[in-house]
PDB file of C-alpha atoms in Angstrom:
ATOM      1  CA  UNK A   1       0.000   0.000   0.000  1.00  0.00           C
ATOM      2  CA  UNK A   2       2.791   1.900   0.116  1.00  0.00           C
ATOM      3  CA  UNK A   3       2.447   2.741  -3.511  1.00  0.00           C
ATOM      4  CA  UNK A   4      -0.882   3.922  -3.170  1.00  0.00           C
ATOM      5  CA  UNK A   5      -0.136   6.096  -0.193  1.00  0.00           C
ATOM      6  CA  UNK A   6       2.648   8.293  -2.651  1.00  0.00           C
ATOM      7  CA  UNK A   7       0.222   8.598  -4.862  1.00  0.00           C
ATOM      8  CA  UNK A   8      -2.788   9.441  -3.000  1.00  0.00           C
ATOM      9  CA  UNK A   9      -0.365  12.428  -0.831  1.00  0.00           C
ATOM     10  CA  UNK A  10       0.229  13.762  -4.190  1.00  0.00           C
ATOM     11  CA  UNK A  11      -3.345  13.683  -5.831  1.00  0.00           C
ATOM     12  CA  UNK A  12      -4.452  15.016  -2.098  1.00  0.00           C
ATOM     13  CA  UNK A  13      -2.359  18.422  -2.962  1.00  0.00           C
ATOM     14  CA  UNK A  14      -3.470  19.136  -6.535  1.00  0.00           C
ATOM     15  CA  UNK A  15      -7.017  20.491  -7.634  1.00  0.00           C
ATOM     16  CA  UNK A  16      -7.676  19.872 -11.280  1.00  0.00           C
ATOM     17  CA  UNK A  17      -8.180  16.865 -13.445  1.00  0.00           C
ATOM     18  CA  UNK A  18      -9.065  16.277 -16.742  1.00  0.00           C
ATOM     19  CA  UNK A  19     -10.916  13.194 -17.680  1.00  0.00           C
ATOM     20  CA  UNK A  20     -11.988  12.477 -21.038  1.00  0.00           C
ATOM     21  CA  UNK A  21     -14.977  10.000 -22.521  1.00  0.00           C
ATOM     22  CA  UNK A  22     -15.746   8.226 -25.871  1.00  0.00           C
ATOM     23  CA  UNK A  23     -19.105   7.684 -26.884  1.00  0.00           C
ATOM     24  CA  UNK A  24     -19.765   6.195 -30.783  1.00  0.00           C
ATOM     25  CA  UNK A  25     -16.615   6.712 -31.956  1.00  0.00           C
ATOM     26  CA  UNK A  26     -16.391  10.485 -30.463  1.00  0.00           C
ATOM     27  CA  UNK A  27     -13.801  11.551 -27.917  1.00  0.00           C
ATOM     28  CA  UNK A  28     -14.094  14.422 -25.285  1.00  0.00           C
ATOM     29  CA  UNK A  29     -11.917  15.825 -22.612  1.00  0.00           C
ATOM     30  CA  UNK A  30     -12.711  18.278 -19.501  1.00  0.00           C
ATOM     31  CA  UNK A  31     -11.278  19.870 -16.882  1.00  0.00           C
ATOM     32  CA  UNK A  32     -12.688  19.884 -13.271  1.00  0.00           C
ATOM     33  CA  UNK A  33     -11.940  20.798 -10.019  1.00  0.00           C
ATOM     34  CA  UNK A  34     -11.742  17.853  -7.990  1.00  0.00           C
ATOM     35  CA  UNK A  35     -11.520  16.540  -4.244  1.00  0.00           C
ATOM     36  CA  UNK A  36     -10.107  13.160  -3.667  1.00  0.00           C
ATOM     37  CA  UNK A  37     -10.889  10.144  -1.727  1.00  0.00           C
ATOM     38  CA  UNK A  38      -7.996   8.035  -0.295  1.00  0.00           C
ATOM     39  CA  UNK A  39     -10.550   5.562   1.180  1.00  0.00           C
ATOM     40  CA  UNK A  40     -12.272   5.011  -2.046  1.00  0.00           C
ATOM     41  CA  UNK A  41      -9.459   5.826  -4.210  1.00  0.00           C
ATOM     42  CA  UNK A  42     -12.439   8.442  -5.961  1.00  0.00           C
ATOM     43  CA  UNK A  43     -12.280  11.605  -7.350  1.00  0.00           C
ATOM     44  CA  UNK A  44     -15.832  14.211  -6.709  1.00  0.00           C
ATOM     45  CA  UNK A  45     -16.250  16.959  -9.221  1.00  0.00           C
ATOM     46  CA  UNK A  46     -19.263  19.164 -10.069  1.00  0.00           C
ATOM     47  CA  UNK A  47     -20.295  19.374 -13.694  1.00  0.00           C
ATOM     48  CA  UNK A  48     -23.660  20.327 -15.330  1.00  0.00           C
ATOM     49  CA  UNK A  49     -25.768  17.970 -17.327  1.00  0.00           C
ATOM     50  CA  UNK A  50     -25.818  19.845 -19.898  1.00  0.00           C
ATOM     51  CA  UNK A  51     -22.266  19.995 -21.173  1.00  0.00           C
ATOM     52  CA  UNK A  52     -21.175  17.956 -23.740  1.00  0.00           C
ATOM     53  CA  UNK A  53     -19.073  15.342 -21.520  1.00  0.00           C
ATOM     54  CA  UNK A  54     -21.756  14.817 -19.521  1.00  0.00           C
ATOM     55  CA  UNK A  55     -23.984  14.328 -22.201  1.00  0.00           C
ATOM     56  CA  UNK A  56     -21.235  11.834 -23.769  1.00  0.00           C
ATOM     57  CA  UNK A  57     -21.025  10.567 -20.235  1.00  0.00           C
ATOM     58  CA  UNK A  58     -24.747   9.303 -19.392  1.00  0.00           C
ATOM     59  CA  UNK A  59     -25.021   8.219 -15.649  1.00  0.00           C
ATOM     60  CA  UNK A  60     -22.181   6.447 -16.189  1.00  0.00           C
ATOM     61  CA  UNK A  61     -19.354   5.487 -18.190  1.00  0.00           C
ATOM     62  CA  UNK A  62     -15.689   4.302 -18.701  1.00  0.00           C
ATOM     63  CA  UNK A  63     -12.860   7.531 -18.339  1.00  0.00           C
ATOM     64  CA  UNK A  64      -9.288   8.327 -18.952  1.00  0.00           C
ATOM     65  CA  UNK A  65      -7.973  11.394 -17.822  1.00  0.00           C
ATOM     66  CA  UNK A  66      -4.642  12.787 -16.259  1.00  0.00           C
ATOM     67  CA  UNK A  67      -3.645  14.898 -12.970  1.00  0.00           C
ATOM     68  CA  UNK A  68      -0.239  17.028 -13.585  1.00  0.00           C
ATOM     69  CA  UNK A  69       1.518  19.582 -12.469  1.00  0.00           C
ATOM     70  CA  UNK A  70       3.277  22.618 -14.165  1.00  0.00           C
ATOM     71  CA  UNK A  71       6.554  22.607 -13.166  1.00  0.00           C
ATOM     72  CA  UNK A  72       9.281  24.451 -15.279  1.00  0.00           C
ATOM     73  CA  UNK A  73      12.192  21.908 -14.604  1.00  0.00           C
ATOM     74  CA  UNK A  74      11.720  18.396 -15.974  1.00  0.00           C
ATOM     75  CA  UNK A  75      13.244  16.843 -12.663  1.00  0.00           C
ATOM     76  CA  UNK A  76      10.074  18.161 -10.606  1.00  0.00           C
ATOM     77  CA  UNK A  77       7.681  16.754 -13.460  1.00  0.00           C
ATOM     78  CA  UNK A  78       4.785  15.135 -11.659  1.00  0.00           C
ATOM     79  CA  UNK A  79       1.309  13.524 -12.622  1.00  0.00           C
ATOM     80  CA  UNK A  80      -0.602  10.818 -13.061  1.00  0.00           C
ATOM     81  CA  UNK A  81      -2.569   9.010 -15.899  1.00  0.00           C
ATOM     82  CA  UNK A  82      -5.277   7.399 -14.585  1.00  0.00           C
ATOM     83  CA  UNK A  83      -8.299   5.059 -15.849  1.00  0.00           C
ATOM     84  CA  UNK A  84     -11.635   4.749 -14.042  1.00  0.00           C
ATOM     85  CA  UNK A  85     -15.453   4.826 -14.002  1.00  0.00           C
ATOM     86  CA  UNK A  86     -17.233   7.864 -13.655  1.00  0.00           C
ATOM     87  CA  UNK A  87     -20.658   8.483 -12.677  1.00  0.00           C
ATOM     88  CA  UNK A  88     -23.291  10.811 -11.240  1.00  0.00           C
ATOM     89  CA  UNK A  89     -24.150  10.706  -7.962  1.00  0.00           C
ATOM     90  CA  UNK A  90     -27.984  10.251  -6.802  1.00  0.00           C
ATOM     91  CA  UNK A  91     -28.792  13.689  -4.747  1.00  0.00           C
ATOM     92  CA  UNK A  92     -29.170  11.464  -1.319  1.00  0.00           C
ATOM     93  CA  UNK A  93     -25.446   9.665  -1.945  1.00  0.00           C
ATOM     94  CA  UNK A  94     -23.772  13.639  -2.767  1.00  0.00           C
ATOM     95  CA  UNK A  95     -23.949  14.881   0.434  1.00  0.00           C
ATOM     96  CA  UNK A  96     -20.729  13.986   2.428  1.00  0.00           C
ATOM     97  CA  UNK A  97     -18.899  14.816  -0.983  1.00  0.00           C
ATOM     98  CA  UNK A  98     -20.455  18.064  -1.905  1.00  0.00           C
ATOM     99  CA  UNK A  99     -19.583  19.152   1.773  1.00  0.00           C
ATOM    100  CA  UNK A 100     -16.063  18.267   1.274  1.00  0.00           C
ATOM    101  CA  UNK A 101     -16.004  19.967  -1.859  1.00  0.00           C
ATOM    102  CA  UNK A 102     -17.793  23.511  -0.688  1.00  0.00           C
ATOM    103  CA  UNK A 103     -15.139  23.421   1.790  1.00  0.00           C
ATOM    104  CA  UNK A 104     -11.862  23.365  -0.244  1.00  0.00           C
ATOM    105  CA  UNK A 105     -13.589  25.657  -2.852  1.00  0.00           C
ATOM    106  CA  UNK A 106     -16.305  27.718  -1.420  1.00  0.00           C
ATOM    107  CA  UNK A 107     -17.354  29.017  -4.875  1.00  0.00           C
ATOM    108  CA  UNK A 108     -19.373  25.948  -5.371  1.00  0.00           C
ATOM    109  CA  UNK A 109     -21.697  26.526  -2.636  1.00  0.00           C
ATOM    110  CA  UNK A 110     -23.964  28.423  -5.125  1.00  0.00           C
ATOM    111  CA  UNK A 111     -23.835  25.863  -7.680  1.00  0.00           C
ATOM    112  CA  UNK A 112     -26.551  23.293  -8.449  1.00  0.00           C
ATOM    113  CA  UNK A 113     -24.713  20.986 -10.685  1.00  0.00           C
ATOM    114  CA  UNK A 114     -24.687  17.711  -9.906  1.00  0.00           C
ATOM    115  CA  UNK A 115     -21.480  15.468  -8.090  1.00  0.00           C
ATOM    116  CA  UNK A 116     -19.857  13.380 -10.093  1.00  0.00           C
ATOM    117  CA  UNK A 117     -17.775  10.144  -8.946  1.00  0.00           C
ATOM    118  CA  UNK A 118     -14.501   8.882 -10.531  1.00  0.00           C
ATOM    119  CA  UNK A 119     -13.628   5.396  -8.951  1.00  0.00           C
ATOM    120  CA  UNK A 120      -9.965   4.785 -10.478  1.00  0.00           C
ATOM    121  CA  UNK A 121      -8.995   1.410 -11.379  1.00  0.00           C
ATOM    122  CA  UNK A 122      -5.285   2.104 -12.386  1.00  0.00           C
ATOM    123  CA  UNK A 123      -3.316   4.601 -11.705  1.00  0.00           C
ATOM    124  CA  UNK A 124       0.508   5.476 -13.209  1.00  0.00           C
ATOM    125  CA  UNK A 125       2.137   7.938 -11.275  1.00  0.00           C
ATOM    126  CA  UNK A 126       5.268   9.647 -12.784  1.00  0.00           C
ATOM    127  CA  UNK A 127       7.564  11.477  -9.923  1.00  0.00           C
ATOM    128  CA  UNK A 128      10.741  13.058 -11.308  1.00  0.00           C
ATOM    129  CA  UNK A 129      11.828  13.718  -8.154  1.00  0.00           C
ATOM    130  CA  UNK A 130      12.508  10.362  -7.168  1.00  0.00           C
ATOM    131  CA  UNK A 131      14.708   9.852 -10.344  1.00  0.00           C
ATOM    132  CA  UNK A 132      14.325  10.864 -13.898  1.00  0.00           C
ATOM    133  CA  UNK A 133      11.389   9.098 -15.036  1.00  0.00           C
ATOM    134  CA  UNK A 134      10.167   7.113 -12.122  1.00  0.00           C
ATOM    135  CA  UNK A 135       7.288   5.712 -12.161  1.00  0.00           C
ATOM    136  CA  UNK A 136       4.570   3.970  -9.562  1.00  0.00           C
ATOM    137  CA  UNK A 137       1.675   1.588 -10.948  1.00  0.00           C
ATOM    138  CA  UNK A 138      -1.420   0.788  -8.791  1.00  0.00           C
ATOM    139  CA  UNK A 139      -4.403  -1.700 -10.464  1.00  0.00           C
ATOM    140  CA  UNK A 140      -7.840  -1.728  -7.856  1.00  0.00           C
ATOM    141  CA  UNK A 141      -8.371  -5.197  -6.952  1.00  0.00           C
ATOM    142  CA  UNK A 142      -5.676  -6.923  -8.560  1.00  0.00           C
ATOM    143  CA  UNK A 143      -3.256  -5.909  -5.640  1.00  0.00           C
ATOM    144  CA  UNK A 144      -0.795  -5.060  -7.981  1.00  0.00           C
ATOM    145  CA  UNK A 145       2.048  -2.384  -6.917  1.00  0.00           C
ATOM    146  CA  UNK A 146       5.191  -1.627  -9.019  1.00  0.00           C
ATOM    147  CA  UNK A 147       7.936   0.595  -7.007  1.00  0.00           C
TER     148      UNK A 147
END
């Protein structure tokens, strides 16, 4: 779990994701503000149903999407590629999340759009700073770690 743990400190830190979904033979990418969940190994965001990822999206679908940083030295290079499931959350399951997220950006308390979840199911963490292109692997359920 140690694996996991880096990873999850970093993702912990940073703020925006983008995630991007393919539906009938059309790709899509957004960006999102984002808390995380190191329990669930989740990302929450807030998007509108109206936009054209969530309309790509549906209530649920299959993701790719990436986490980075923008550091001007390629030694501090940092980020992760990720894969995952997102969905949106039912109104009654939203509430723990949307508190968490009106509380790291306040802005969002006078938004209606709905929570979204991203469960991850692999994540590839690159970490210059532990060596010029290092990288940590995590699958969900497969137990699999690679220092």
């Amino acid at each position: 779990m140690e694996t996991l743990a880096a990873i999850s400190r970093w993702l912990a830190k940073q703020h925006v994701v983008t995630w991007c979904v393919a539906n009938r033979g059309e790709l899509w990418c957004a960006n999102a503000f984002y808390i995380y969940d190191p329990q669930k190994v989740a990302f929450y965001l807030l998007s509108e149903d109206h936009t054209r990822h969530s309309q790509m999206t549906g209530l649920q679908a299959n993701i790719a999407g990436t986490v980075n940083g923008q550091p001007k030295t390629v030694a501090l290079i940092r980020g992760v590629q990720f894969t995952g499931e997102i969905r949106r959350l039912e109104e009654t399951e939203s509430a723990g999340p949307r508190a968490q997220y009106n509380r790291r950006f306040p802005v969002a308390r006078v938004l209606s759009a709905p929570m979204w979840e991203i469960r991850l199911t692999e994540l590839k963490f690159t970490d210059n700073t532990l060596g010029f292109g290092k990288k940590l692997h995590w699958i969900r359920d497969s137990g699999t770690q690679q220092p």
